[in-house]
């Protein structure tokens, strides 16, 4: 049985102190969560609920957990990726009243899933996932809980894809909010968050410059757009690969080179995958890559780059830097994979995840969605987040930034809602 993190660390007090310092720093920059926390503390909308979470356990997520606990919930949490947990933050969270954290960095698959089971052992009434592993485990292995779970929230694109597939199969037994799909989340977190933090993690892990490099971005969705734009802003030449003709066209009209990966593979200095799909960079591509190529994945699962295939081709493999594994091929070329092909902006040793302000928005939506699940009456299935919830988050943020904006007049509203006005 997995024990909470505090029982597994050599010096839990020191870890808690360092984790607390990190949490306090991010909280200073999260006006949305602060506002929600203040209200939750006064109103206790989550009193009596047990929330089970599988998310990247680092300081920003800890701030969300504390808001949910302030609202009266008991929270149990573990990681959603074996490499993204910050043990000190996990220990600090575990010390918060009403919170138990099982997350630990670097666990193997068995320990990773055992920690998810430990969270499920708290009999959650609400689940909050990043990638869908918790929802999936409950449906597969703990069907007896399905009657008591009120609902859940999903943070990322890949998790929402999985849920929609479950829903289409009639297999999703409770309501889930697609938090990922709200404008306040996706237009900022996926685009700016992934763009900034993936590039920062790659630069810090390699200590290499972007200027003058050819950066191949696989997938021109929300994350890919962010990575491409920020890489271009750092004076890199950007090449985009896509499978959707509209997105390929969009990238072309944006001024990027667009080509199949079979061609891009020979051109790139740095590759960043953001597709949420598997087998995006495989053996045929490794065959033609330049010596020294750097490969990073920013999609949710570690299936975008075929690392097993690369390892099979390699005659030697070694840790070239912390977080960089070099694979040496028979002809002497070296191909470098960052963070074991796991999402680089969270799993690289120096990675900090998205900027704090971006996660304030995403987690503001999460917190309000947890409340909404209890207030609304939702059937089993995937639900869009109510527009009013998303607007509330944007409103709080704009007020905190001192930014004003206009409102529709009655005449404008009537005009926009009517179909009779013509030429
Ligand atoms: P999206 O659906 O907007 O974009 C994915 C794009 O990849 C689509 O345009 C699709 O046509 C393209 N694609 C699919 N297979 C491809 C292939 N074989 N080759 C080239 N292009 C291909 O999804 P979004 O929101 O950009 O998310 C992408 C992934 O990033 C997901 O796994 C998501 O969970 C993850 N994510 C990661 C974050 C991070 O912090 N690193 C933050 C947010 C999302």
Tab-separated table of C-alpha atoms and ligand atoms in Angstrom:
chain	number	residue	atom	x	y	z
A	1	UNK	CA	0.000	0.000	0.000
A	2	UNK	CA	1.456	3.367	-1.011
A	3	UNK	CA	2.148	5.659	1.942
A	4	UNK	CA	1.814	9.449	1.780
A	5	UNK	CA	4.996	11.198	0.607
A	6	UNK	CA	5.908	12.503	4.079
A	7	UNK	CA	6.463	8.957	5.288
A	8	UNK	CA	8.882	8.240	2.471
A	9	UNK	CA	11.295	11.182	2.625
A	10	UNK	CA	14.578	11.232	4.574
A	11	UNK	CA	14.084	14.778	5.835
A	12	UNK	CA	10.382	15.638	5.468
A	13	UNK	CA	10.655	18.853	7.527
A	14	UNK	CA	13.274	20.356	5.226
A	15	UNK	CA	11.280	19.255	2.169
A	16	UNK	CA	8.085	20.799	3.558
A	17	UNK	CA	9.833	24.108	4.248
A	18	UNK	CA	11.241	24.313	0.716
A	19	UNK	CA	7.916	23.231	-0.799
A	20	UNK	CA	6.059	25.843	1.249
A	21	UNK	CA	8.460	28.541	-0.009
A	22	UNK	CA	7.693	27.557	-3.620
A	23	UNK	CA	3.943	27.545	-2.974
A	24	UNK	CA	3.987	30.963	-1.296
A	25	UNK	CA	5.836	32.417	-4.285
A	26	UNK	CA	3.281	31.249	-6.833
A	27	UNK	CA	0.345	32.271	-4.658
A	28	UNK	CA	1.532	35.867	-4.817
A	29	UNK	CA	0.980	35.760	-8.574
A	30	UNK	CA	-2.378	33.994	-8.666
A	31	UNK	CA	-5.045	36.662	-8.180
A	32	UNK	CA	-7.802	34.456	-9.566
A	33	UNK	CA	-7.167	31.598	-7.152
A	34	UNK	CA	-6.805	34.117	-4.301
A	35	UNK	CA	-10.240	35.578	-5.044
A	36	UNK	CA	-11.839	32.140	-5.365
A	37	UNK	CA	-10.102	30.974	-2.194
A	38	UNK	CA	-11.428	33.918	-0.190
A	39	UNK	CA	-14.980	33.174	-1.268
A	40	UNK	CA	-14.620	29.417	-0.791
A	41	UNK	CA	-13.303	29.936	2.722
A	42	UNK	CA	-16.331	32.044	3.620
A	43	UNK	CA	-18.967	29.936	1.864
A	44	UNK	CA	-17.556	26.386	2.236
A	45	UNK	CA	-19.186	25.155	-1.009
A	46	UNK	CA	-17.169	21.930	-1.024
A	47	UNK	CA	-17.826	20.926	2.587
A	48	UNK	CA	-18.134	17.176	2.987
A	49	UNK	CA	-16.701	16.386	-0.491
A	50	UNK	CA	-13.690	14.153	-1.088
A	51	UNK	CA	-11.653	15.197	-4.121
A	52	UNK	CA	-9.266	12.726	-5.784
A	53	UNK	CA	-6.683	14.328	-8.040
A	54	UNK	CA	-4.027	13.100	-10.506
A	55	UNK	CA	-2.121	16.165	-11.691
A	56	UNK	CA	1.423	17.471	-12.068
A	57	UNK	CA	2.293	18.007	-8.415
A	58	UNK	CA	4.255	21.238	-8.386
A	59	UNK	CA	3.688	24.619	-6.778
A	60	UNK	CA	0.861	25.936	-8.981
A	61	UNK	CA	-1.145	22.745	-8.599
A	62	UNK	CA	-0.543	22.951	-4.852
A	63	UNK	CA	-2.193	26.379	-4.859
A	64	UNK	CA	-5.273	24.831	-6.511
A	65	UNK	CA	-5.334	22.009	-3.959
A	66	UNK	CA	-5.237	24.549	-1.143
A	67	UNK	CA	-8.165	26.454	-2.630
A	68	UNK	CA	-10.230	23.253	-2.803
A	69	UNK	CA	-9.288	22.436	0.802
A	70	UNK	CA	-10.193	26.003	1.824
A	71	UNK	CA	-13.625	25.349	0.311
A	72	UNK	CA	-14.144	22.527	2.779
A	73	UNK	CA	-13.083	19.491	0.716
A	74	UNK	CA	-10.818	16.671	1.772
A	75	UNK	CA	-8.244	16.269	-0.994
A	76	UNK	CA	-6.034	13.308	-1.940
A	77	UNK	CA	-3.580	13.834	-4.786
A	78	UNK	CA	-0.915	12.051	-6.783
A	79	UNK	CA	1.044	12.832	-9.940
A	80	UNK	CA	-0.103	12.400	-13.530
A	81	UNK	CA	3.421	11.857	-14.816
A	82	UNK	CA	6.231	10.003	-13.060
A	83	UNK	CA	8.738	12.789	-13.724
A	84	UNK	CA	6.786	15.994	-13.067
A	85	UNK	CA	6.383	15.830	-9.281
A	86	UNK	CA	8.346	18.176	-7.043
A	87	UNK	CA	8.826	16.112	-3.893
A	88	UNK	CA	9.207	19.160	-1.651
A	89	UNK	CA	5.900	20.601	-2.861
A	90	UNK	CA	4.282	17.196	-2.469
A	91	UNK	CA	5.542	17.066	1.150
A	92	UNK	CA	4.326	20.601	1.886
A	93	UNK	CA	0.890	19.705	0.525
A	94	UNK	CA	0.765	16.531	2.567
A	95	UNK	CA	1.187	18.685	5.686
A	96	UNK	CA	-1.886	20.805	4.884
A	97	UNK	CA	-4.925	19.967	6.966
A	98	UNK	CA	-7.359	17.835	4.972
A	99	UNK	CA	-4.818	17.059	2.213
A	100	UNK	CA	-2.929	13.809	1.579
A	101	UNK	CA	-0.282	13.682	-1.148
A	102	UNK	CA	1.093	10.447	-2.554
A	103	UNK	CA	3.069	12.011	-5.409
A	104	UNK	CA	6.771	11.256	-5.701
A	105	UNK	CA	9.149	12.021	-8.541
A	106	UNK	CA	10.825	9.228	-10.491
A	107	UNK	CA	8.564	6.339	-9.493
A	108	UNK	CA	8.259	3.325	-11.803
A	109	UNK	CA	5.003	2.416	-13.538
A	110	UNK	CA	3.920	0.092	-10.746
A	111	UNK	CA	4.388	2.730	-8.032
A	112	UNK	CA	2.748	5.359	-10.261
A	113	UNK	CA	-0.461	3.341	-10.578
A	114	UNK	CA	-0.312	2.228	-6.915
A	115	UNK	CA	-0.386	5.918	-5.929
A	116	UNK	CA	-3.470	6.440	-8.104
A	117	UNK	CA	-5.078	3.528	-6.286
A	118	UNK	CA	-4.128	5.080	-2.944
A	119	UNK	CA	-5.990	8.262	-3.964
A	120	UNK	CA	-8.980	6.209	-5.070
A	121	UNK	CA	-8.831	4.572	-1.625
A	122	UNK	CA	-10.149	7.892	-0.239
A	123	UNK	CA	-13.465	7.186	-2.038
A	124	UNK	CA	-13.520	10.432	-4.010
A	125	UNK	CA	-16.835	12.117	-4.715
A	126	UNK	CA	-15.154	14.361	-7.290
A	127	UNK	CA	-12.137	13.664	-9.523
A	128	UNK	CA	-9.729	16.171	-11.055
A	129	UNK	CA	-7.481	14.718	-13.730
A	130	UNK	CA	-4.749	15.770	-16.122
A	131	UNK	CA	-4.697	13.072	-18.790
A	132	UNK	CA	-7.553	10.904	-17.572
A	133	UNK	CA	-5.670	8.218	-15.618
A	134	UNK	CA	-7.802	8.622	-12.467
A	135	UNK	CA	-11.160	8.500	-14.265
A	136	UNK	CA	-9.982	5.540	-16.275
A	137	UNK	CA	-8.755	3.626	-13.189
A	138	UNK	CA	-12.059	4.213	-11.376
A	139	UNK	CA	-14.079	2.952	-14.344
A	140	UNK	CA	-11.825	-0.058	-14.928
A	141	UNK	CA	-11.016	-1.217	-11.423
A	142	UNK	CA	-13.403	0.432	-8.954
A	143	UNK	CA	-16.848	0.368	-10.603
A	144	UNK	CA	-18.401	0.247	-7.118
A	145	UNK	CA	-17.425	3.929	-6.732
A	146	UNK	CA	-19.261	5.051	-9.848
A	147	UNK	CA	-22.500	5.547	-7.952
A	148	UNK	CA	-20.959	7.960	-5.456
A	149	UNK	CA	-18.774	10.074	-7.750
A	150	UNK	CA	-20.670	13.296	-8.480
A	151	UNK	CA	-18.434	14.212	-11.400
A	152	UNK	CA	-15.000	15.332	-12.467
A	153	UNK	CA	-12.874	17.847	-14.342
A	154	UNK	CA	-10.242	17.181	-17.008
A	155	UNK	CA	-7.354	19.541	-17.581
A	156	UNK	CA	-5.724	18.592	-20.875
A	157	UNK	CA	-6.448	17.883	-24.555
A	158	UNK	CA	-5.363	14.244	-24.401
A	159	UNK	CA	-7.555	13.603	-21.349
A	160	UNK	CA	-10.554	15.191	-23.066
A	161	UNK	CA	-9.893	13.034	-26.168
A	162	UNK	CA	-9.886	9.911	-23.994
A	163	UNK	CA	-13.088	10.981	-22.250
A	164	UNK	CA	-14.869	11.760	-25.507
A	165	UNK	CA	-13.864	8.295	-26.780
A	166	UNK	CA	-15.244	6.732	-23.574
A	167	UNK	CA	-18.408	8.805	-23.924
A	168	UNK	CA	-18.871	7.754	-27.558
A	169	UNK	CA	-18.571	4.109	-26.456
A	170	UNK	CA	-21.202	4.697	-23.766
A	171	UNK	CA	-18.531	3.846	-21.186
A	172	UNK	CA	-18.342	7.141	-19.264
A	173	UNK	CA	-20.474	6.783	-16.178
A	174	UNK	CA	-20.301	10.232	-14.636
A	175	UNK	CA	-20.254	13.859	-15.806
A	176	UNK	CA	-16.885	15.363	-16.716
A	177	UNK	CA	-16.115	18.980	-17.522
A	178	UNK	CA	-13.742	19.514	-20.449
A	179	UNK	CA	-11.814	22.267	-18.679
A	180	UNK	CA	-9.182	22.106	-21.425
A	181	UNK	CA	-11.651	23.326	-24.022
A	182	UNK	CA	-12.554	26.668	-22.428
A	183	UNK	CA	-11.132	29.799	-24.058
A	184	UNK	CA	-9.655	30.940	-20.734
A	185	UNK	CA	-7.663	27.711	-20.545
A	186	UNK	CA	-6.827	26.657	-24.076
A	187	UNK	CA	-6.025	30.028	-25.641
A	188	UNK	CA	-3.499	30.816	-22.923
A	189	UNK	CA	-2.320	27.624	-21.220
A	190	UNK	CA	-1.875	25.508	-24.356
A	191	UNK	CA	-0.611	28.331	-26.557
A	192	UNK	CA	1.444	30.651	-24.359
A	193	UNK	CA	2.053	28.268	-21.471
A	194	UNK	CA	3.371	25.407	-23.585
A	195	UNK	CA	5.183	27.753	-25.956
A	196	UNK	CA	7.054	29.585	-23.245
A	197	UNK	CA	7.710	26.732	-20.869
A	198	UNK	CA	8.691	24.107	-23.456
A	199	UNK	CA	11.223	26.457	-25.025
A	200	UNK	CA	12.524	27.540	-21.617
A	201	UNK	CA	12.924	23.919	-20.480
A	202	UNK	CA	14.725	22.925	-23.701
A	203	UNK	CA	17.049	25.946	-23.547
A	204	UNK	CA	17.911	25.385	-19.894
A	205	UNK	CA	18.365	21.646	-20.298
A	206	UNK	CA	20.677	21.978	-23.304
A	207	UNK	CA	22.204	25.451	-22.732
A	208	UNK	CA	21.873	25.941	-26.508
A	209	UNK	CA	20.608	28.982	-28.392
A	210	UNK	CA	17.460	29.160	-30.529
A	211	UNK	CA	18.821	31.815	-32.881
A	212	UNK	CA	19.859	30.337	-36.208
A	213	UNK	CA	18.423	26.904	-35.442
A	214	UNK	CA	15.851	25.067	-37.523
A	215	UNK	CA	13.082	24.026	-35.161
A	216	UNK	CA	10.624	21.393	-36.364
A	217	UNK	CA	7.251	21.630	-34.617
A	218	UNK	CA	5.113	18.516	-35.081
A	219	UNK	CA	1.424	19.416	-34.846
A	220	UNK	CA	0.047	22.915	-35.372
A	221	UNK	CA	-2.736	22.799	-32.803
A	222	UNK	CA	-2.967	25.082	-29.784
A	223	UNK	CA	0.335	23.921	-28.280
A	224	UNK	CA	2.140	23.764	-31.621
A	225	UNK	CA	1.081	27.325	-32.454
A	226	UNK	CA	2.589	28.522	-29.203
A	227	UNK	CA	5.843	26.643	-29.678
A	228	UNK	CA	6.167	27.792	-33.308
A	229	UNK	CA	5.449	31.438	-32.495
A	230	UNK	CA	7.825	31.630	-29.545
A	231	UNK	CA	10.608	29.764	-31.393
A	232	UNK	CA	10.200	32.134	-34.304
A	233	UNK	CA	10.341	35.035	-31.837
A	234	UNK	CA	13.716	33.690	-30.668
A	235	UNK	CA	15.006	33.916	-34.253
A	236	UNK	CA	14.738	30.246	-35.123
A	237	UNK	CA	13.577	29.042	-38.553
A	238	UNK	CA	10.400	27.100	-37.920
A	239	UNK	CA	9.218	24.066	-39.882
A	240	UNK	CA	5.750	22.674	-39.168
A	241	UNK	CA	4.475	19.152	-39.819
A	242	UNK	CA	0.738	18.377	-39.769
A	243	UNK	CA	-1.839	15.765	-40.767
A	244	UNK	CA	-4.806	18.164	-40.960
A	245	UNK	CA	-4.833	20.149	-44.233
A	246	UNK	CA	-6.514	23.201	-42.596
A	247	UNK	CA	-3.907	23.398	-39.894
A	248	UNK	CA	-1.114	22.820	-42.420
A	249	UNK	CA	-2.536	25.643	-44.526
A	250	UNK	CA	-2.800	27.896	-41.484
A	251	UNK	CA	0.877	27.281	-40.654
A	252	UNK	CA	1.827	27.962	-44.291
A	253	UNK	CA	-0.111	31.256	-44.313
A	254	UNK	CA	1.520	32.178	-41.026
A	255	UNK	CA	4.828	32.043	-42.899
A	256	UNK	CA	6.277	28.788	-41.630
A	257	UNK	CA	7.745	26.082	-43.850
A	258	UNK	CA	5.352	23.139	-43.929
A	259	UNK	CA	6.470	19.705	-45.049
A	260	UNK	CA	6.103	16.005	-44.185
A	261	UNK	CA	8.197	14.753	-41.273
A	262	UNK	CA	10.111	12.524	-43.725
A	263	UNK	CA	11.589	15.735	-45.192
A	264	UNK	CA	11.703	17.806	-42.019
A	265	UNK	CA	13.672	15.081	-40.235
A	266	UNK	CA	16.748	15.852	-42.304
A	267	UNK	CA	16.475	19.606	-41.766
A	268	UNK	CA	15.810	20.058	-38.073
A	269	UNK	CA	18.264	20.933	-35.346
A	270	UNK	CA	15.556	20.744	-32.667
A	271	UNK	CA	12.274	18.796	-32.834
A	272	UNK	CA	9.292	19.477	-30.580
A	273	UNK	CA	6.273	17.167	-30.814
A	274	UNK	CA	2.887	18.592	-29.781
A	275	UNK	CA	0.407	16.256	-31.455
A	276	UNK	CA	-1.125	14.178	-28.656
A	277	UNK	CA	-0.587	11.295	-31.094
A	278	UNK	CA	1.830	8.366	-31.239
A	279	UNK	CA	4.761	7.454	-33.528
A	280	UNK	CA	5.298	10.959	-34.827
A	281	UNK	CA	9.100	10.609	-34.979
A	282	UNK	CA	10.181	7.051	-35.775
A	283	UNK	CA	13.018	4.988	-37.240
A	284	UNK	CA	12.779	6.318	-40.818
A	285	UNK	CA	13.198	9.815	-39.414
A	286	UNK	CA	16.123	8.936	-37.126
A	287	UNK	CA	17.831	7.461	-40.197
A	288	UNK	CA	18.131	10.872	-41.872
A	289	UNK	CA	18.598	13.215	-38.890
A	290	UNK	CA	21.654	15.383	-38.509
A	291	UNK	CA	24.332	14.632	-35.955
A	292	UNK	CA	23.446	16.404	-32.711
A	293	UNK	CA	19.694	16.658	-33.318
A	294	UNK	CA	17.720	17.461	-30.162
A	295	UNK	CA	14.298	15.809	-29.678
A	296	UNK	CA	11.715	16.932	-27.143
A	297	UNK	CA	8.068	16.077	-26.633
A	298	UNK	CA	5.513	18.567	-25.311
A	299	UNK	CA	2.450	16.344	-25.827
A	300	UNK	CA	0.856	14.602	-22.867
A	301	UNK	CA	2.151	11.022	-23.178
A	302	UNK	CA	5.633	9.734	-23.983
A	303	UNK	CA	4.524	8.009	-27.191
A	304	UNK	CA	5.241	10.725	-29.766
A	305	UNK	CA	8.928	9.877	-30.200
A	306	UNK	CA	9.705	6.170	-30.657
A	307	UNK	CA	12.453	5.975	-28.074
A	308	UNK	CA	12.476	2.192	-28.000
A	309	UNK	CA	13.056	2.162	-31.752
A	310	UNK	CA	15.876	4.681	-31.360
A	311	UNK	CA	17.438	2.653	-28.569
A	312	UNK	CA	17.336	-0.444	-30.792
A	313	UNK	CA	19.131	1.417	-33.581
A	314	UNK	CA	21.775	2.864	-31.267
A	315	UNK	CA	25.176	1.288	-30.700
A	316	UNK	CA	25.670	3.340	-27.549
A	317	UNK	CA	23.583	5.488	-25.229
A	318	UNK	CA	24.613	7.728	-22.371
A	319	UNK	CA	23.478	10.708	-20.274
A	320	UNK	CA	25.038	13.637	-22.187
A	321	UNK	CA	23.737	16.201	-19.667
A	322	UNK	CA	21.232	16.096	-16.879
A	323	UNK	CA	17.952	15.365	-18.683
A	324	UNK	CA	19.602	14.707	-22.065
A	325	UNK	CA	20.117	11.120	-23.267
A	326	UNK	CA	22.405	10.699	-26.263
A	327	UNK	CA	21.835	7.812	-28.650
A	328	UNK	CA	24.874	7.123	-30.825
A	329	UNK	CA	24.177	5.438	-34.142
A	330	UNK	CA	26.492	3.097	-36.057
A	331	UNK	CA	27.639	5.899	-38.385
A	332	UNK	CA	28.645	8.078	-35.413
A	333	UNK	CA	25.638	10.450	-35.451
A	334	UNK	CA	24.266	11.372	-32.028
A	335	UNK	CA	20.579	11.988	-31.435
A	336	UNK	CA	19.603	13.591	-28.147
A	337	UNK	CA	16.310	12.944	-26.390
A	338	UNK	CA	15.212	15.238	-23.574
A	339	UNK	CA	13.370	14.095	-20.432
A	340	UNK	CA	12.940	10.525	-21.714
A	341	UNK	CA	10.428	11.801	-24.274
A	342	UNK	CA	8.012	12.847	-21.529
A	343	UNK	CA	6.465	16.288	-21.719
A	344	UNK	CA	9.564	18.386	-21.587
A	345	UNK	CA	8.209	21.489	-19.880
A	346	UNK	CA	7.266	19.460	-16.807
A	347	UNK	CA	9.492	16.398	-16.834
A	348	UNK	CA	12.967	17.815	-17.577
A	349	UNK	CA	15.035	18.100	-14.376
A	350	UNK	CA	15.009	21.916	-14.547
A	351	UNK	CA	11.419	22.207	-15.778
A	352	UNK	CA	8.962	24.356	-13.874
A	353	UNK	CA	5.866	23.869	-16.035
A	354	UNK	CA	3.786	26.747	-17.338
A	355	UNK	CA	4.227	30.290	-16.049
A	356	UNK	CA	2.273	30.969	-12.868
A	357	UNK	CA	-0.135	33.509	-14.381
A	358	UNK	CA	-1.250	31.027	-17.033
A	359	UNK	CA	-1.976	28.313	-14.494
A	360	UNK	CA	-3.884	30.800	-12.368
A	361	UNK	CA	-6.384	30.977	-15.232
A	362	UNK	CA	-6.545	27.237	-15.877
A	363	UNK	CA	-6.877	26.408	-12.205
A	364	UNK	CA	-9.389	29.210	-11.648
A	365	UNK	CA	-11.588	27.379	-14.148
A	366	UNK	CA	-10.876	24.060	-12.394
A	367	UNK	CA	-11.889	25.386	-8.970
A	368	UNK	CA	-15.124	26.926	-10.236
A	369	UNK	CA	-15.949	23.765	-12.196
A	370	UNK	CA	-15.639	21.641	-9.054
A	371	UNK	CA	-18.177	23.955	-7.415
A	372	UNK	CA	-20.398	23.875	-10.521
A	373	UNK	CA	-20.509	20.067	-10.471
A	374	UNK	CA	-22.102	20.263	-7.042
A	375	UNK	CA	-24.492	23.083	-7.905
A	376	UNK	CA	-25.654	21.909	-11.314
A	377	UNK	CA	-27.402	18.776	-12.403
A	378	UNK	CA	-25.265	17.077	-15.026
A	379	UNK	CA	-25.770	13.704	-16.717
A	380	UNK	CA	-22.956	11.244	-17.314
A	381	UNK	CA	-20.811	12.334	-20.267
A	382	UNK	CA	-18.410	15.067	-21.320
A	383	UNK	CA	-19.733	18.606	-20.764
A	384	UNK	CA	-18.509	21.974	-21.951
A	385	UNK	CA	-17.750	24.331	-19.109
A	386	UNK	CA	-20.651	26.809	-18.771
A	387	UNK	CA	-19.724	30.093	-20.449
A	388	UNK	CA	-20.568	32.053	-17.298
A	389	UNK	CA	-17.908	30.131	-15.345
A	390	UNK	CA	-15.259	30.848	-17.961
A	391	UNK	CA	-16.224	34.540	-18.156
A	392	UNK	CA	-16.064	34.852	-14.383
A	393	UNK	CA	-12.432	33.703	-14.432
A	394	UNK	CA	-11.524	36.166	-17.187
A	395	UNK	CA	-13.344	38.959	-15.331
A	396	UNK	CA	-11.453	38.346	-12.090
A	397	UNK	CA	-8.159	38.343	-13.989
A	398	UNK	CA	-8.903	41.558	-15.885
A	399	UNK	CA	-9.952	43.280	-12.658
A	400	UNK	CA	-6.704	42.156	-11.010
A	401	UNK	CA	-4.740	43.530	-13.963
A	402	UNK	CA	-6.672	46.795	-13.886
A	403	UNK	CA	-7.911	46.262	-17.448
A	404	UNK	CA	-11.376	47.552	-18.350
A	405	UNK	CA	-13.490	46.451	-21.282
A	406	UNK	CA	-16.807	47.385	-22.858
A	407	UNK	CA	-20.257	45.868	-22.383
A	408	UNK	CA	-22.932	45.410	-25.007
A	409	UNK	CA	-25.679	48.029	-24.946
A	410	UNK	CA	-29.274	46.744	-25.021
A	411	UNK	CA	-29.552	47.820	-28.653
A	412	UNK	CA	-26.343	45.993	-29.544
A	413	UNK	CA	-27.476	42.842	-27.774
A	414	UNK	CA	-30.832	42.943	-29.514
A	415	UNK	CA	-29.071	43.501	-32.877
A	416	UNK	CA	-26.667	40.596	-32.342
A	417	UNK	CA	-29.507	38.265	-31.339
A	418	UNK	CA	-31.788	39.133	-34.222
A	419	UNK	CA	-31.912	37.730	-37.741
A	420	UNK	CA	-34.283	40.335	-39.192
A	421	UNK	CA	-31.747	43.159	-39.529
A	422	UNK	CA	-30.369	43.211	-43.069
A	423	UNK	CA	-29.004	45.740	-45.501
B	1	LIG	P1	-4.712	20.045	-30.730
B	1	LIG	O1	-5.680	18.970	-31.017
B	1	LIG	O2	-5.130	21.462	-30.791
B	1	LIG	O3	-3.429	19.902	-31.703
B	1	LIG	C1	-2.822	18.713	-32.075
B	1	LIG	C2	-2.435	18.853	-33.555
B	1	LIG	O4	-1.570	17.760	-33.904
B	1	LIG	C3	-3.626	18.805	-34.496
B	1	LIG	O5	-3.599	19.931	-35.359
B	1	LIG	C4	-3.428	17.500	-35.265
B	1	LIG	O6	-3.896	17.578	-36.604
B	1	LIG	C5	-1.922	17.345	-35.212
B	1	LIG	N1	-1.448	15.957	-35.411
B	1	LIG	C6	-2.016	14.803	-35.006
B	1	LIG	N2	-1.249	13.755	-35.385
B	1	LIG	C7	-0.187	14.280	-36.045
B	1	LIG	C8	0.948	13.718	-36.690
B	1	LIG	N3	1.143	12.387	-36.731
B	1	LIG	N4	1.853	14.547	-37.271
B	1	LIG	C9	1.660	15.894	-37.247
B	1	LIG	N5	0.597	16.486	-36.671
B	1	LIG	C10	-0.306	15.682	-36.065
B	1	LIG	O7	-4.119	19.690	-29.287
B	1	LIG	P2	-3.302	20.659	-28.278
B	1	LIG	O8	-4.220	21.346	-27.370
B	1	LIG	O9	-2.307	21.421	-29.058
B	1	LIG	O10	-2.563	19.541	-27.397
B	1	LIG	C11	-1.555	18.700	-27.974
B	1	LIG	C12	-0.961	17.789	-26.903
B	1	LIG	O11	-0.321	18.598	-25.907
B	1	LIG	C13	-1.984	16.968	-26.122
B	1	LIG	O12	-1.398	15.730	-25.779
B	1	LIG	C14	-2.228	17.779	-24.864
B	1	LIG	O13	-2.734	17.019	-23.816
B	1	LIG	C15	-0.820	18.281	-24.605
B	1	LIG	N6	-0.701	19.480	-23.788
B	1	LIG	C16	0.541	19.647	-23.236
B	1	LIG	C17	0.772	20.722	-22.431
B	1	LIG	C18	2.102	20.855	-21.804
B	1	LIG	O14	2.193	21.482	-20.749
B	1	LIG	N7	3.138	20.335	-22.402
B	1	LIG	C19	-0.277	21.733	-22.149
B	1	LIG	C20	-1.516	21.510	-22.872
B	1	LIG	C21	-1.698	20.410	-23.671
